[in-house]
Each structure stands twice: as structure tokens, then as C-alpha cells.
Tab-separated table of C-alpha atoms in Angstrom:
chain	number	residue	atom	x	y	z
F	519	LEU	CA	224.572	-94.472	299.355
F	520	LYS	CA	221.725	-92.155	300.209
F	521	MET	CA	218.247	-93.601	300.020
F	522	GLY	CA	216.170	-90.969	298.268
F	523	ALA	CA	212.520	-90.671	297.446
F	524	CYS	CA	211.479	-93.066	294.736
F	525	ALA	CA	208.197	-92.629	292.917
F	526	SER	CA	206.791	-94.189	289.800
F	527	GLU	CA	204.426	-91.982	287.903
F	528	ASN	CA	202.979	-91.711	284.411
F	529	LEU	CA	204.766	-88.495	283.525
F	530	GLY	CA	207.066	-87.204	280.870
F	531	ALA	CA	210.798	-86.912	281.486
F	532	GLY	CA	211.266	-86.054	285.138
F	533	GLU	CA	212.116	-82.512	285.978
F	534	GLY	CA	214.604	-81.510	288.621
F	535	ALA	CA	216.891	-84.546	288.389
F	536	SER	CA	220.494	-84.043	287.356
F	537	TYR	CA	220.683	-87.165	285.206
F	538	GLN	CA	218.051	-88.817	283.034
F	539	LEU	CA	218.487	-92.537	282.388
F	540	LEU	CA	216.336	-93.752	279.498
F	541	LEU	CA	215.448	-97.425	279.749
F	542	LEU	CA	214.735	-98.909	276.309
F	543	GLY	CA	214.346	-102.364	274.845
F	544	ALA	CA	211.852	-104.763	273.349
F	545	GLY	CA	208.857	-106.027	275.301
F	546	SER	CA	209.574	-108.821	277.829
F	547	SER	CA	213.267	-107.931	277.992
F	548	GLY	CA	213.161	-107.391	281.746
F	549	LYS	CA	212.901	-103.598	281.810
F	550	SER	CA	210.085	-103.536	284.351
F	551	THR	CA	212.072	-105.864	286.615
F	552	ILE	CA	215.038	-103.477	286.528
F	553	CYS	CA	212.680	-100.660	287.552
F	554	LYS	CA	211.361	-102.707	290.475
F	555	GLN	CA	214.915	-103.413	291.607
F	556	ILE	CA	215.752	-99.688	291.528
F	557	ARG	CA	212.751	-98.984	293.762
F	558	LEU	CA	213.864	-101.715	296.163
F	559	MET	CA	217.516	-100.659	296.277
F	560	TYR	CA	217.300	-96.867	296.282
F	561	GLY	CA	213.739	-95.887	297.053
F	562	ARG	CA	210.744	-96.755	299.159
F	563	GLY	CA	210.488	-100.305	297.922
F	564	LEU	CA	207.299	-101.938	296.722
F	565	ASP	CA	204.452	-100.734	298.937
F	566	ARG	CA	201.363	-102.768	299.782
F	567	GLY	CA	199.339	-101.095	297.050
F	568	LEU	CA	201.843	-102.155	294.393
F	569	LEU	CA	202.088	-105.678	295.779
F	570	GLN	CA	198.286	-105.963	295.694
F	571	SER	CA	198.273	-104.938	292.036
F	572	PHE	CA	200.869	-107.636	291.329
F	573	THR	CA	198.725	-110.136	293.265
F	574	SER	CA	195.833	-109.601	290.866
F	575	LEU	CA	198.165	-109.766	287.866
F	576	ILE	CA	199.733	-113.022	289.056
F	577	ARG	CA	196.392	-114.717	289.625
F	578	GLY	CA	195.136	-113.796	286.177
F	579	ARG	CA	198.454	-114.743	284.546
F	580	VAL	CA	198.439	-118.232	286.089
F	581	VAL	CA	195.012	-118.986	284.603
F	582	GLU	CA	195.942	-117.473	281.223
F	583	SER	CA	199.152	-119.514	281.138
F	584	MET	CA	197.324	-122.768	281.795
F	585	GLN	CA	194.765	-121.917	279.115
F	586	THR	CA	197.603	-121.236	276.667
F	587	LEU	CA	199.221	-124.576	277.492
F	588	LEU	CA	195.908	-126.385	277.087
F	589	GLN	CA	195.213	-124.766	273.720
F	590	GLU	CA	198.712	-125.636	272.506
F	591	SER	CA	198.187	-129.173	273.779
F	592	VAL	CA	194.935	-129.450	271.790
F	593	ASP	CA	196.480	-127.971	268.624
F	594	ARG	CA	199.463	-130.325	268.775
F	595	SER	CA	197.321	-133.358	269.601
F	596	ASP	CA	195.222	-132.637	266.497
F	597	SER	CA	198.312	-133.387	264.428
F	598	LYS	CA	198.088	-137.030	265.614
F	599	ASP	CA	200.933	-136.577	268.113
F	600	SER	CA	199.367	-138.021	271.255
F	601	LYS	CA	202.249	-137.206	273.587
F	602	PHE	CA	200.887	-133.645	273.869
F	603	ALA	CA	197.350	-134.746	274.804
F	604	VAL	CA	196.122	-134.578	278.386
F	605	GLN	CA	195.295	-137.854	280.092
F	606	PRO	CA	191.688	-139.071	279.550
F	607	GLU	CA	190.869	-138.560	283.241
F	608	ASN	CA	191.819	-134.872	282.879
F	609	THR	CA	189.839	-134.147	279.712
F	610	ALA	CA	186.755	-132.758	281.447
F	611	VAL	CA	188.869	-130.560	283.747
F	612	ALA	CA	190.824	-129.274	280.738
F	613	GLU	CA	187.661	-128.410	278.796
F	614	ALA	CA	186.232	-126.522	281.775
F	615	MET	CA	189.519	-124.626	282.244
F	616	LEU	CA	189.502	-123.480	278.618
F	617	GLU	CA	186.009	-122.054	279.129
F	618	LEU	CA	186.884	-120.300	282.392
F	619	LYS	CA	186.518	-116.513	282.404
F	620	ILE	CA	188.583	-114.563	284.906
F	621	GLU	CA	187.329	-111.159	286.005
F	622	GLU	CA	189.683	-108.185	286.202
F	623	ASP	CA	190.026	-108.594	289.971
F	624	SER	CA	191.015	-112.258	289.416
F	625	GLN	CA	188.502	-113.463	292.010
F	626	GLY	CA	187.823	-116.400	289.689
F	627	LEU	CA	190.988	-118.107	290.947
F	628	THR	CA	189.180	-120.071	293.660
F	629	GLU	CA	190.761	-122.895	295.596
F	630	LYS	CA	188.935	-125.373	293.337
F	631	VAL	CA	190.296	-123.713	290.181
F	632	ALA	CA	193.748	-123.797	291.758
F	633	ARG	CA	193.418	-127.539	292.429
F	634	ASP	CA	192.375	-128.076	288.806
F	635	ILE	CA	195.354	-126.054	287.554
F	636	LYS	CA	197.715	-128.063	289.785
F	637	GLN	CA	196.217	-131.321	288.477
F	638	LEU	CA	196.606	-130.184	284.857
F	639	TRP	CA	200.126	-128.872	285.419
F	640	GLU	CA	201.163	-132.345	286.585
F	641	ASP	CA	199.664	-133.979	283.477
F	642	PRO	CA	202.413	-135.513	281.251
F	643	GLY	CA	200.847	-134.013	278.117
F	644	ILE	CA	200.973	-130.492	279.582
F	645	GLN	CA	204.559	-130.996	280.727
F	646	THR	CA	205.518	-132.171	277.225
F	647	THR	CA	203.779	-129.115	275.758
F	648	TYR	CA	205.586	-126.837	278.235
F	649	GLU	CA	208.935	-128.247	277.097
F	650	ARG	CA	208.145	-126.766	273.655
F	651	ARG	CA	207.324	-123.308	275.090
F	652	SER	CA	209.884	-121.552	272.914
F	653	GLU	CA	207.553	-122.257	269.977
F	654	PHE	CA	204.671	-120.200	271.368
F	655	ASN	CA	204.146	-117.139	273.543
F	656	ILE	CA	203.883	-117.875	277.239
F	657	PRO	CA	205.333	-115.838	280.113
F	658	GLU	CA	208.614	-116.893	281.676
F	659	ASN	CA	208.575	-118.098	285.281
F	660	VAL	CA	205.369	-120.081	284.698
F	661	ASP	CA	206.889	-123.014	286.585
F	662	TYR	CA	207.702	-120.732	289.532
F	663	PHE	CA	204.095	-119.577	289.884
F	664	MET	CA	202.612	-123.018	289.194
F	665	SER	CA	204.633	-124.376	292.120
F	666	LYS	CA	202.903	-121.781	294.329
F	667	ILE	CA	199.390	-122.155	292.942
F	668	GLU	CA	197.805	-123.169	296.262
F	669	GLU	CA	199.375	-120.204	298.063
F	670	ILE	CA	198.388	-117.805	295.254
F	671	SER	CA	194.745	-118.896	295.411
F	672	ASP	CA	194.518	-118.255	299.158
F	673	PRO	CA	192.187	-115.239	299.698
F	674	GLU	CA	194.781	-113.772	302.115
F	675	TYR	CA	197.652	-114.036	299.633
F	676	ILE	CA	199.652	-110.896	298.861
F	677	ALA	CA	202.481	-111.062	296.325
F	678	SER	CA	205.934	-111.208	297.906
F	679	THR	CA	208.852	-109.148	296.635
F	680	ASP	CA	210.217	-112.226	294.855
F	681	ASP	CA	206.823	-112.803	293.233
F	682	ALA	CA	206.681	-109.179	292.083
F	683	LEU	CA	210.134	-109.410	290.519
F	684	ARG	CA	209.149	-112.506	288.560
F	685	ILE	CA	205.888	-111.240	287.094
F	686	SER	CA	206.293	-109.199	283.933
F	687	SER	CA	204.080	-106.183	283.427
F	688	LYS	CA	203.565	-104.183	280.269
F	689	THR	CA	204.775	-100.586	280.397
F	690	SER	CA	202.519	-98.028	278.749
F	691	GLY	CA	203.698	-94.484	278.027
F	692	LEU	CA	206.584	-93.014	280.025
F	693	VAL	CA	206.991	-94.235	283.596
F	694	THR	CA	209.500	-92.370	285.756
F	695	THR	CA	211.313	-93.503	288.891
F	696	HIS	CA	213.206	-90.861	290.871
F	697	PHE	CA	216.080	-91.806	293.173
F	698	GLU	CA	219.336	-90.505	294.639
F	699	TYR	CA	222.816	-91.972	294.571
F	700	ASN	CA	225.550	-90.285	296.621
F	701	ASP	CA	223.451	-87.112	296.911
F	702	THR	CA	222.978	-86.923	293.132
F	703	GLY	CA	219.492	-87.021	291.670
F	704	PHE	CA	218.499	-89.431	288.918
F	705	THR	CA	215.347	-90.147	286.976
F	706	LEU	CA	214.942	-93.562	285.398
F	707	ILE	CA	212.504	-93.329	282.472
F	708	ASP	CA	210.940	-96.621	281.419
F	709	VAL	CA	209.239	-96.546	278.030
F	710	GLY	CA	206.971	-99.326	276.748
F	711	GLY	CA	208.876	-101.803	274.593
F	712	GLN	CA	206.001	-103.219	272.556
F	713	GLU	CA	206.052	-102.149	268.915
F	714	SER	CA	202.932	-100.018	269.382
F	715	GLU	CA	204.687	-98.054	272.153
F	716	ARG	CA	207.924	-97.261	270.308
F	717	ARG	CA	206.602	-94.162	268.556
F	718	LYS	CA	206.483	-92.517	271.999
F	719	TRP	CA	210.208	-92.909	272.591
F	720	ALA	CA	211.311	-89.785	270.737
F	721	ALA	CA	209.655	-87.591	273.393
F	722	ALA	CA	212.272	-88.752	275.925
F	723	PHE	CA	215.371	-88.566	273.688
F	724	LYS	CA	216.077	-84.872	274.161
F	725	SER	CA	216.585	-84.957	277.929
F	726	ALA	CA	218.367	-88.319	278.168
F	727	THR	CA	221.835	-88.369	279.723
F	728	SER	CA	222.254	-92.053	278.958
F	729	VAL	CA	220.354	-94.858	277.226
F	730	LEU	CA	220.215	-98.191	279.021
F	731	PHE	CA	219.214	-100.755	276.401
F	732	ILE	CA	217.866	-104.026	277.780
F	733	ALA	CA	217.876	-107.140	275.600
F	734	ALA	CA	216.846	-110.629	276.698
F	735	ILE	CA	219.795	-112.782	275.656
F	736	SER	CA	217.540	-115.786	276.289
F	737	SER	CA	215.145	-114.787	273.504
F	738	TYR	CA	217.315	-116.305	270.749
F	739	ASN	CA	214.924	-119.240	270.369
F	740	GLN	CA	211.667	-117.297	270.677
F	741	TRP	CA	209.431	-115.891	267.959
F	742	PHE	CA	206.612	-113.369	267.799
F	743	TYR	CA	203.248	-114.372	266.355
F	744	ASN	CA	204.365	-112.729	263.103
F	745	LYS	CA	207.185	-115.310	262.981
F	746	LYS	CA	209.938	-112.759	263.634
F	747	ASN	CA	212.683	-113.952	265.964
F	748	LYS	CA	212.771	-111.950	269.210
F	749	LEU	CA	216.555	-111.624	269.402
F	750	VAL	CA	216.628	-110.466	265.770
F	751	ASP	CA	214.072	-107.819	266.708
F	752	ALA	CA	216.254	-106.688	269.633
F	753	LEU	CA	219.338	-106.485	267.406
F	754	GLU	CA	217.507	-104.417	264.787
F	755	LEU	CA	216.068	-102.126	267.442
F	756	PHE	CA	219.473	-101.606	269.042
F	757	GLU	CA	221.000	-100.803	265.642
F	758	GLN	CA	218.332	-98.174	264.969
F	759	LEU	CA	218.785	-96.506	268.343
F	760	VAL	CA	222.553	-96.548	268.721
F	761	ASN	CA	222.935	-94.858	265.322
F	762	LEU	CA	220.203	-92.235	265.712
F	763	PRO	CA	221.538	-88.688	265.117
F	764	GLU	CA	219.382	-87.449	268.022
F	765	LEU	CA	221.284	-89.746	270.407
F	766	ARG	CA	224.797	-89.309	269.071
F	767	HIS	CA	225.899	-87.396	272.184
F	768	THR	CA	224.088	-89.741	274.587
F	769	SER	CA	226.060	-92.541	276.244
F	770	PHE	CA	224.839	-96.096	275.602
F	771	VAL	CA	224.867	-99.030	277.984
F	772	LEU	CA	223.809	-102.509	276.837
F	773	PHE	CA	222.326	-104.980	279.331
F	774	LEU	CA	222.181	-108.555	278.046
F	775	ASN	CA	219.561	-109.748	280.493
F	776	LYS	CA	218.105	-113.095	281.606
F	777	ILE	CA	221.470	-114.841	281.669
F	778	ASP	CA	219.980	-117.355	284.127
F	779	VAL	CA	217.365	-118.449	281.581
F	780	PHE	CA	219.962	-118.413	278.788
F	781	LYS	CA	222.267	-120.706	280.768
F	782	GLU	CA	219.553	-123.354	280.946
F	783	LYS	CA	218.431	-122.944	277.336
F	784	ILE	CA	221.800	-123.486	275.657
F	785	ARG	CA	221.960	-126.942	277.203
F	786	ARG	CA	218.972	-127.942	275.074
F	787	THR	CA	218.707	-125.548	272.134
F	788	PRO	CA	221.604	-124.495	269.862
F	789	LEU	CA	222.230	-120.813	269.164
F	790	THR	CA	221.993	-121.495	265.447
F	791	VAL	CA	218.187	-121.725	265.587
F	792	CYS	CA	218.281	-117.916	265.621
F	793	PRO	CA	218.729	-116.475	262.099
F	794	ALA	CA	221.218	-113.886	263.381
F	795	LEU	CA	223.362	-116.569	265.050
F	796	LYS	CA	223.330	-119.274	262.372
F	797	GLU	CA	227.081	-118.848	261.734
F	798	TYR	CA	228.070	-119.592	265.325
F	799	GLU	CA	230.646	-122.390	265.362
F	800	GLY	CA	231.671	-122.391	269.018
F	801	ASN	CA	230.864	-124.886	271.734
F	802	GLU	CA	227.091	-124.790	272.088
F	803	ARG	CA	227.259	-125.370	275.842
F	804	ASP	CA	230.075	-122.919	276.572
F	805	LEU	CA	228.194	-120.162	278.381
F	806	ASN	CA	230.995	-117.607	278.136
F	807	ALA	CA	231.673	-118.207	274.434
F	808	ALA	CA	227.975	-118.109	273.533
F	809	THR	CA	227.417	-114.951	275.561
F	810	ARG	CA	230.378	-113.136	274.040
F	811	TYR	CA	229.285	-114.098	270.542
F	812	ILE	CA	225.854	-112.529	271.062
F	813	GLU	CA	227.426	-109.505	272.749
F	814	GLY	CA	229.602	-109.045	269.667
F	815	LYS	CA	226.538	-109.178	267.416
F	816	PHE	CA	225.072	-106.225	269.298
F	817	LEU	CA	228.260	-104.179	269.545
F	818	GLU	CA	228.980	-104.459	265.812
F	819	LYS	CA	225.702	-102.608	265.169
F	820	ASN	CA	227.366	-99.414	266.440
F	821	LYS	CA	228.628	-97.654	263.297
F	822	ASP	CA	230.487	-94.862	265.128
F	823	SER	CA	234.039	-96.038	265.829
F	824	LYS	CA	234.553	-93.157	268.266
F	825	ARG	CA	231.584	-94.122	270.377
F	826	GLU	CA	232.049	-96.650	273.159
F	827	VAL	CA	229.098	-98.820	274.118
F	828	PHE	CA	229.405	-100.343	277.573
F	829	SER	CA	227.909	-103.812	277.927
F	830	HIS	CA	226.961	-105.945	280.926
F	831	ILE	CA	225.551	-109.414	281.483
F	832	THR	CA	222.625	-109.300	283.903
F	833	CYS	CA	220.028	-111.310	285.756
F	834	ALA	CA	217.371	-108.749	286.675
F	835	ILE	CA	215.834	-110.865	289.449
F	836	ASP	CA	219.241	-111.099	291.219
F	837	GLN	CA	219.501	-107.933	293.319
F	838	LYS	CA	223.213	-108.352	294.118
F	839	ASN	CA	223.980	-108.654	290.416
F	840	VAL	CA	221.844	-105.633	289.519
F	841	ARG	CA	223.255	-103.471	292.332
F	842	LYS	CA	226.886	-104.178	291.434
F	843	ILE	CA	226.372	-103.498	287.750
F	844	PHE	CA	224.000	-100.556	288.131
F	845	GLU	CA	226.252	-98.645	290.514
F	846	GLY	CA	229.135	-99.119	288.091
F	847	VAL	CA	226.908	-97.822	285.310
F	848	ILE	CA	225.913	-94.766	287.358
F	849	GLU	CA	229.552	-93.869	288.016
F	850	THR	CA	230.262	-94.211	284.284
F	851	VAL	CA	227.269	-92.047	283.374
F	852	ILE	CA	228.356	-89.317	285.779
F	853	GLY	CA	231.940	-89.426	284.501
F	854	ASN	CA	230.864	-89.260	280.861
F	855	ALA	CA	228.478	-86.393	281.548
F	856	LEU	CA	231.161	-84.389	283.352
F	857	THR	CA	233.637	-85.036	280.543
F	858	ALA	CA	231.081	-84.001	277.909
F	859	GLY	CA	230.409	-80.830	279.898
F	860	GLY	CA	234.088	-79.998	280.067
F	861	LEU	CA	234.170	-80.273	283.858
F	862	ILE	CA	236.808	-83.031	283.816
F	863	GLY	CA	239.389	-83.926	281.226
């Protein structure tokens, strides 16, 4: 494996690379984490400048997450369900936290604010609210960052690689990452997954050698503010893309991501809460059966019987898992491209 130059830039489809890998999927599917892993495995890694940008993002996200939990706690307590309410001794701290304004550089996360967040995080009412997190929008890995709140608030803190992999960041426009594998050039093109960003996707279709579609398998029990189920959205989006005439000659690879989160969720929440999975009759706690059922729901969206869609189960924060799967995908992409070009039979 040759370690080539890896750069992330706000450009259009990268020029000069032999193969263009188009990374698509809904927001919060783990696309940005895959991109970070590619930089770590095949490029220059995450430099200090990037880690500093993640540091600021993490600090702001911790405060925002606690404010979200507090607001949900208040809203649920208003319905006379006291188990969501913070303890009386924490009421003043909670009210002050809800009023806290964090500047863009996140300097508002002082050691005192961090102590208050830690105190609130340990409150039984906040923990009960957090257990219902699938019912409202809050970033994943909140518990990971809350456990490090004192370290994060230290003025000398710089995000670690593990921290960077666990913080989600919104992609805007087309972001390209160039790398080499066995002396062959590749450009990974990450396109924003939020609904407002999807109109920009068509600009990258023409040059794509392969589409890598990322779906969070763990999103089956999550809903957008408009009450649409997130896995349903991913299924509909995949169906639109895999059947697009413009992509009929482009190979498709499906990544069912966040299997680690999914494994924990199915112990508590049945698949049937998702409208697209309401007919599931298998063992709710059988990870393999549940995974294959969802995989089948995606694959049946492909209406072209002659087109093979390759699918993989991934955990984007697990580098060994990503490396093994991604290198297999690259070999498949190269083989398909050579076959399509008539260079191999």
C-alpha cells in the first residue's frame, strides 16, 4: 500500500485521479467519519489545524447537547411526568445553562461551566431524558464526550484522533480527498447529505466511477423534526439514486454503518417501530437476522436485475473494520471499471 498525498478541499470532482468515488447518504450517516478514516489510513492524517477545528466543534457541541437535554427535560416535566425533572438542588444550575451563550470559538466552556455540565449529566432526570434520545435530535456519542468534559474544558486540550472520529461535522458542497492505493490514484468526493445539499449532487454524477452509499442502520428508531423516520428517508434516497439513468453504468456499494450503535439499540427497541420494518417477524435481539432484514430492504430497491449492488456492514469509528472493507471495495471498483472498459473479460 502506497501512502499518497491526501488533501481535503472544497472543489468540484477532482481532476487527475484515475477513479472517482462518490460518497453519498443522508446527514449523520457517518460519511464524514469515513472521510477522516481515509485520511488517517492513506494520507497525511489529521493535522494539528484540523484537530484544533474539531476541538472548537466538540466544546460547542457538548454545551448544545446539554441544553437540548435540559429543554427536553423541561418539556417532558411539564406533562406532569416528574421522572424527567432535574433535582431541586440542580434547578438554578439548569436555568443558567439554558441561558448560556457560547461564542464561535467556544471559549465559553470554562472549567466552571464544565463542572456544571458534569453535575447536570449525573442528574437522574437528565439520565432518564437521555434514555429517550431516539425521540429527539441529539448527536450520537454524547456520553463519550460527557465522560471527558473536564479534559475538554482544559485550555490546553486538543482533540485526539478518537475524539475527531466521534464528532460529526456537516459537509457543505463537494469535499474531495485524494489518495493512492497500490500506485493508483483515487478521489473520494463527499457531498453534503442534508436535504438542502442534495441538489448539488448531480454535479458529481458524471465523473463518478462508483457510488458509495452510506446509511446509518441504527437510525431505524430516529425521526426528523418533520416526523419522518430517518431510515425511511435513507431507503427512499437509496432507491432514487440506484435507479437514476445517469448512474446506470456506475457501480454501487452500500455501507450499512453504525452497527455498534445498532447492536445496543435492538436490545431495547424493536425494529418494528420503523414504518419500513413493521413486518419484521424475526428475533428482535438476533443481530445477524435484524441486519440482514434491513440489508434486504435496501437491496430490493434496485430495480435493475442485471445490476449487482455490493453491501457491507460497517462501524466507521473502527479503523480495522473500515480498512478491511474499504480495500475490498477498491479492488472491486478497479475490477468493475476495467471490465466496463473492455480491458478484462
